[in-house]
Coordinates of N, CA, C and O and ligand atoms in Angstrom, one line a residue:
X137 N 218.2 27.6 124.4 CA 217.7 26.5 123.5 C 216.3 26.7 123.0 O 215.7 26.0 122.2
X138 N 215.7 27.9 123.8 CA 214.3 28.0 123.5 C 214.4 29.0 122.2 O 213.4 29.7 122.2
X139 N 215.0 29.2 121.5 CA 215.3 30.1 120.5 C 215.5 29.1 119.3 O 215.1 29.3 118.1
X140 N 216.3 28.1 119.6 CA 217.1 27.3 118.7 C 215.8 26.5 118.4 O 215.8 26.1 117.3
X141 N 214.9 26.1 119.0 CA 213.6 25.5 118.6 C 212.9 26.3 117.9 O 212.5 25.9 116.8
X142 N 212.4 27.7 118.3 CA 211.6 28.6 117.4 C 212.5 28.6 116.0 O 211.8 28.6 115.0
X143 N 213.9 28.7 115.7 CA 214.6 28.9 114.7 C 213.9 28.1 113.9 O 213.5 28.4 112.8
X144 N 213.8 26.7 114.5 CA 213.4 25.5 113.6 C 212.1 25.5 113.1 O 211.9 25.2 111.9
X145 N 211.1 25.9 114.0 CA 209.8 26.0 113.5 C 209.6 26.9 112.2 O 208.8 26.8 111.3
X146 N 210.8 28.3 112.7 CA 210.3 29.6 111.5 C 211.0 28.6 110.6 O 210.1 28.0 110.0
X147 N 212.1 28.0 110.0 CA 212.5 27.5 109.3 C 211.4 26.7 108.1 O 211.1 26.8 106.9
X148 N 211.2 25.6 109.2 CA 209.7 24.9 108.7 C 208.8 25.3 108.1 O 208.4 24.7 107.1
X149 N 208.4 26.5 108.8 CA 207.3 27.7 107.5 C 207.8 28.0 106.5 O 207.2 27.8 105.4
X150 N 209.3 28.7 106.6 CA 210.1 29.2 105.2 C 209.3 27.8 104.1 O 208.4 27.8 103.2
X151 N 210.2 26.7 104.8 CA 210.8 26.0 103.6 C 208.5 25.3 102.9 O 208.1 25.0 101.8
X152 N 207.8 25.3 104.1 CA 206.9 25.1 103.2 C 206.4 25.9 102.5 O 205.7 25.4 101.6
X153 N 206.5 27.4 102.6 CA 205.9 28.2 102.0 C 206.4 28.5 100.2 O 205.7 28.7 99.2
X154 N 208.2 28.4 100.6 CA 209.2 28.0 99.5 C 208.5 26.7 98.4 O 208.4 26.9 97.1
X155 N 208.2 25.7 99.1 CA 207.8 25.1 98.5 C 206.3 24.7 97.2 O 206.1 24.1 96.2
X156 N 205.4 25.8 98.3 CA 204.1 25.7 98.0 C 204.2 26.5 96.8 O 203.5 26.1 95.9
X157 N 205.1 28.1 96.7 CA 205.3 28.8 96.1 C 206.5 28.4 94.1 O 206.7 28.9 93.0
X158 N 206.7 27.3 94.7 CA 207.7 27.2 94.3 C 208.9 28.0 94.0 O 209.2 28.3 92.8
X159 N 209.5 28.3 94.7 CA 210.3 29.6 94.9 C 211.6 28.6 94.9 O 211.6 27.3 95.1
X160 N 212.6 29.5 94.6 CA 214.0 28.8 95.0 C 214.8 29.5 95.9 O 215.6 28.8 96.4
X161 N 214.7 31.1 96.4 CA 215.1 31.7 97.5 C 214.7 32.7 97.8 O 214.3 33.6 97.1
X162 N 214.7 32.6 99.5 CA 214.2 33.9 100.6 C 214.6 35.0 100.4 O 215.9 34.8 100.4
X163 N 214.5 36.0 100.2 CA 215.1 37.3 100.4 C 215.0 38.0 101.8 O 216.0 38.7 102.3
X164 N 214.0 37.9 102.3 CA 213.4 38.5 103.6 C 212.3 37.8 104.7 O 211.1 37.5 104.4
X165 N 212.7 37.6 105.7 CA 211.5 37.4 106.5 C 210.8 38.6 108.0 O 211.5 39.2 108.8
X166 N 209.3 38.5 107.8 CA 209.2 39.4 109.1 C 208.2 38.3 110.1 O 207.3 37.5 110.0
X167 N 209.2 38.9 111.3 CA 208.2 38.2 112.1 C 207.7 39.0 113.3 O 208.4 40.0 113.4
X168 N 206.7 39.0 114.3 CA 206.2 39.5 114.9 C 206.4 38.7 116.3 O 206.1 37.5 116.5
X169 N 206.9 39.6 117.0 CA 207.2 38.9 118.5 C 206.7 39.4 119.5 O 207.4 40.4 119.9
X170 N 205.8 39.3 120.3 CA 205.3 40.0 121.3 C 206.3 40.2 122.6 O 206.9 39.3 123.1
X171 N 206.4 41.2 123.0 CA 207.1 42.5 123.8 C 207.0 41.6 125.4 O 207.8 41.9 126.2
X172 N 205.7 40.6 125.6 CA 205.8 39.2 126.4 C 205.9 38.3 126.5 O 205.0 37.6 127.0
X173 N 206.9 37.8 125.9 CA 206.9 36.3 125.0 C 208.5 35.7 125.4 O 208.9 34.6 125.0
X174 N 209.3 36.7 126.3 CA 210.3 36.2 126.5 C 211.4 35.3 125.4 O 212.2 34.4 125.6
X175 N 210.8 36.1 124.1 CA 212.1 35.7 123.4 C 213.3 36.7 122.8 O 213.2 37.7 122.0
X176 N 214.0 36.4 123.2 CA 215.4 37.0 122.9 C 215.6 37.3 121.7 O 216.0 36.3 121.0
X177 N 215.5 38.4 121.0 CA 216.1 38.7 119.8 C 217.2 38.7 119.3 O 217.4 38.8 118.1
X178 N 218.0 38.5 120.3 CA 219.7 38.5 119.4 C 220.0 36.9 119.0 O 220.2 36.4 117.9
X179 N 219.8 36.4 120.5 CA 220.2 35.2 120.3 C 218.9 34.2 119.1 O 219.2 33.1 118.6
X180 N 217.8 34.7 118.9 CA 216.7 34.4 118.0 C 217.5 34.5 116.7 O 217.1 33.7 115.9
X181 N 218.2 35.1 116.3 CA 219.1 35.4 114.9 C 219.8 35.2 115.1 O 220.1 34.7 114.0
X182 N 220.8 34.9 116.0 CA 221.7 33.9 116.2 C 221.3 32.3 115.6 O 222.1 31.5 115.1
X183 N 220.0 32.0 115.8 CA 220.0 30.4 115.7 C 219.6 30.5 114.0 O 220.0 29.8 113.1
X184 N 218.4 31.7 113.9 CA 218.1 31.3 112.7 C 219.1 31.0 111.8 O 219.2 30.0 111.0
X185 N 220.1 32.1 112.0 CA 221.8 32.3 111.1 C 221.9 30.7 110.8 O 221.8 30.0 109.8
X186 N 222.3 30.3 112.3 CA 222.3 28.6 112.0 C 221.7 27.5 111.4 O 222.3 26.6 110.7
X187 N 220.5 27.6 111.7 CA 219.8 26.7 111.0 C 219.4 26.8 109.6 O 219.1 25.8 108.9
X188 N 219.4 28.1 109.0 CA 219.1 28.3 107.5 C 220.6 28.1 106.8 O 220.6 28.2 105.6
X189 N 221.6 27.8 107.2 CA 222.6 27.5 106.3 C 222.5 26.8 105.6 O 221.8 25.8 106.1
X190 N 222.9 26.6 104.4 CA 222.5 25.7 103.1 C 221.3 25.5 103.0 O 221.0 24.4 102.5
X191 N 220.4 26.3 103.5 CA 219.1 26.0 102.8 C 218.5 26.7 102.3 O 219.4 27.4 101.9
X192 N 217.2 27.5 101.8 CA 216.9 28.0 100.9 C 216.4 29.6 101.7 O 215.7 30.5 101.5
X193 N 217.0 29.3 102.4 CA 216.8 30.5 103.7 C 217.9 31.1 104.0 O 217.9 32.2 104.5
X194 N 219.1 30.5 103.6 CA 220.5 31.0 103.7 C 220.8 32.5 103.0 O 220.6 32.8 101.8
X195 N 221.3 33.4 104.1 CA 221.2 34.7 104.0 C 220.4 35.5 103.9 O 220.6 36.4 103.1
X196 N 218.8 35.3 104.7 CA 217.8 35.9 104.2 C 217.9 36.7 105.2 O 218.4 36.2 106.2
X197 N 217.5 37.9 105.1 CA 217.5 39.1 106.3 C 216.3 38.8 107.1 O 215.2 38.6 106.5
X198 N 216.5 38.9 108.1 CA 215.4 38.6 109.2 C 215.0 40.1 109.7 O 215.9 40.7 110.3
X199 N 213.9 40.6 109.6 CA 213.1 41.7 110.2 C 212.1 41.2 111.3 O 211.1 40.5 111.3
X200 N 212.7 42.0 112.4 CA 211.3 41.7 113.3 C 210.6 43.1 113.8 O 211.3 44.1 114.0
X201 N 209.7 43.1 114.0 CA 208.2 44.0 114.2 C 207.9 43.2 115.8 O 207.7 42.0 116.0
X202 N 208.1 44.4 116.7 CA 207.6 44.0 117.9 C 206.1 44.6 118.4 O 205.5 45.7 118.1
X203 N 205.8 43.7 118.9 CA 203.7 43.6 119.0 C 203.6 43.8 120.7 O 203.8 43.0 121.6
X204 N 203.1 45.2 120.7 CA 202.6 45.9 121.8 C 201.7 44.5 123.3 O 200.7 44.0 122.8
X205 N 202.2 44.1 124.8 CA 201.0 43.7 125.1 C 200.1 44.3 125.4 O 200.2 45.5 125.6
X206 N 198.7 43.5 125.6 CA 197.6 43.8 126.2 C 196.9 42.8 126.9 O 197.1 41.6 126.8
X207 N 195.8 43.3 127.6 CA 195.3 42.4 128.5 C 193.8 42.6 128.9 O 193.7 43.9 129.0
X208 N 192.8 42.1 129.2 CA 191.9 42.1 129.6 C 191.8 42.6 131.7 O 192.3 41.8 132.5
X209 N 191.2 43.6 132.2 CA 191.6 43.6 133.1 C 189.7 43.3 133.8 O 188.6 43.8 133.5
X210 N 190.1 42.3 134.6 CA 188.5 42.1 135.2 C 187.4 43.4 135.7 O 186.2 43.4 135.5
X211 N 188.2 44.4 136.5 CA 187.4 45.1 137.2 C 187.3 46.3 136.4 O 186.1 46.7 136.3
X212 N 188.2 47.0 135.8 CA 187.9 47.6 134.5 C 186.9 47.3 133.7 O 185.9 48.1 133.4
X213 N 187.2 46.1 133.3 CA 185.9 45.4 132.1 C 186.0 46.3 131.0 O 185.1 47.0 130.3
X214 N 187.9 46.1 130.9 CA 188.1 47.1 129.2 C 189.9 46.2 129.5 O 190.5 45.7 130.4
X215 N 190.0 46.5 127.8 CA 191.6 45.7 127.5 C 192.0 47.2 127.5 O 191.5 48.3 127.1
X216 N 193.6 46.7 128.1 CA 194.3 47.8 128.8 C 195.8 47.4 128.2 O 196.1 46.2 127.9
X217 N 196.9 48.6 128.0 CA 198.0 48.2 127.6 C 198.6 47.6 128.7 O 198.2 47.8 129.8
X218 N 200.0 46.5 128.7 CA 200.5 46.0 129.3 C 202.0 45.7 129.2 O 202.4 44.6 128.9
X219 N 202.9 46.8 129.7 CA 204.1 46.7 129.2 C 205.2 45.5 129.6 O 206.3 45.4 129.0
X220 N 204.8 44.7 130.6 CA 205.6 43.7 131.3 C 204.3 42.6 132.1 O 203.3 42.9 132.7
X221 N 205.0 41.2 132.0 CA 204.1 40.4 132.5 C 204.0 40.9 133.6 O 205.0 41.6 133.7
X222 N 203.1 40.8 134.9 CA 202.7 40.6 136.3 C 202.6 42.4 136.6 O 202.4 42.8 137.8
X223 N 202.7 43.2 135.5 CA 202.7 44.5 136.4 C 200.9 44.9 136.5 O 200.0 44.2 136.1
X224 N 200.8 45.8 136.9 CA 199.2 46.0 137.4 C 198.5 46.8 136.5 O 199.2 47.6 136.0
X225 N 197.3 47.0 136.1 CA 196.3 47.6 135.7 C 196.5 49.1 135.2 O 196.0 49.9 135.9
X226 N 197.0 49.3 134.5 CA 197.5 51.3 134.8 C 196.0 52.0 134.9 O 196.2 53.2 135.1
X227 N 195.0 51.7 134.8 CA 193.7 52.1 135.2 C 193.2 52.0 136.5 O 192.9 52.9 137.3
X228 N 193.2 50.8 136.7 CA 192.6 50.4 138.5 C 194.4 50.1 139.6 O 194.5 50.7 140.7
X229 N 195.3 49.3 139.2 CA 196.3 49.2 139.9 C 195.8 47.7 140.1 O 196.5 46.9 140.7
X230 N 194.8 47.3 139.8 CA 194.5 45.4 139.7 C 195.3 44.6 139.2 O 195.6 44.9 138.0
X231 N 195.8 43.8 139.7 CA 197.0 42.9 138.9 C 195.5 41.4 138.4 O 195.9 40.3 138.1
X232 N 194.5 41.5 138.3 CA 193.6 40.7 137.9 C 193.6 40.7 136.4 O 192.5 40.8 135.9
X233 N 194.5 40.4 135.6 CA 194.4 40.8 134.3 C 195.2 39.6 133.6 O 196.2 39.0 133.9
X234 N 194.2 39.6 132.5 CA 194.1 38.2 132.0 C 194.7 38.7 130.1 O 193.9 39.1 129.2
X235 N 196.4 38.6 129.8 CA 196.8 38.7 128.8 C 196.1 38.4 127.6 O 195.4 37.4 127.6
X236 N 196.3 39.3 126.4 CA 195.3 38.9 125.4 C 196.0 39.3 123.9 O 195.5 39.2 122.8
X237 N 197.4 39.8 124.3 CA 198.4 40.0 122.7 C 199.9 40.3 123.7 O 200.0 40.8 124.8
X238 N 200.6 39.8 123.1 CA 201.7 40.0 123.6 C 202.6 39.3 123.6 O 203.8 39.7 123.5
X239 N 202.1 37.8 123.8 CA 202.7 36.5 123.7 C 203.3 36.0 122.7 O 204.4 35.6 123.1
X240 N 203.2 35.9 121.8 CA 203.0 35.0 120.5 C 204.3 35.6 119.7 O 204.8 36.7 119.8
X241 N 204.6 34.7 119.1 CA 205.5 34.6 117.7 C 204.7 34.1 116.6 O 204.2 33.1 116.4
X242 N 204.8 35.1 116.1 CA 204.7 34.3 114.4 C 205.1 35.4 113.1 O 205.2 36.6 113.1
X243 N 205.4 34.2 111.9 CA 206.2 34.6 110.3 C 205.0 35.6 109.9 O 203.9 35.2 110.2
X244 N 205.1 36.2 109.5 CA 204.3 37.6 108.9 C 204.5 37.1 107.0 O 203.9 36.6 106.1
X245 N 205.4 37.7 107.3 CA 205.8 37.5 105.9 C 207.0 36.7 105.2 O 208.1 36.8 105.8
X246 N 206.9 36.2 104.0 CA 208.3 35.8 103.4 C 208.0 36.1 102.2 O 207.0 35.8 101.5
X247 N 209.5 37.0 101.9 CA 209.7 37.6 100.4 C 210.6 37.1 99.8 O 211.8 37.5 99.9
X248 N 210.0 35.6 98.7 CA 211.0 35.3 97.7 C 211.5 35.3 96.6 O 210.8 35.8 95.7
X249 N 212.6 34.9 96.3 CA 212.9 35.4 95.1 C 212.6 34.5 93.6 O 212.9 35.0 92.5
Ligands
ZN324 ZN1 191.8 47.9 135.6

């Protein structure tokens, strides 16, 4: 269900952007999901599918661009890559490391018609 909420929110952006633009339809959206954000990509297009029906979002191809983590590591005192939450420092082996990209979702872009 945590997908079927994000569906709604990216929706929300569509349709204000549709709006602001005055557009009448989506062709494409990209979004950007960080690689630590525990969101599910299939089931994430799964809901969008759903919720954009009859609306001006209906059949727009969804592109996503996945966003590398990283992290601040204390004893280092340098941002370090980070391929999975809780794993350790590949510099020192410190699990003291304080995420700093990775997390997040957001609409990049929408290409209307
Ligand atoms: Zn380190």
């Amino acid at each position: 269900m945590h997908e079927m909420s994000l569906a709604e929110g990216i929706l929300q952006i569509i349709e204000d952007t549709v709006h602001a633009n005055a557009a009448a339809q989506v062709r494409s959206v990209l979004l950007e999901i960080g690689v630590l954000s525990h969101v599910e990509v299939q089931a994430l297009r799964f809901c969008f599918d759903a919720v954009t029906r009859s609306t001006v979002a209906d059949g727009a191809r969804l592109d996503v661009r996945a966003v590398p983590g990283r992290a601040w590591c204390m004893p280092c005192g340098a941002s370090v890559p980070l391929q999975r939450l809780g794993d350790a420092c590949p510099q020192c082996g410190s699990y003291q490391l304080q995420v700093t990209a990775g997390e997040e979702m957001k609409v990049k872009e929408i290409e209307v018609a």
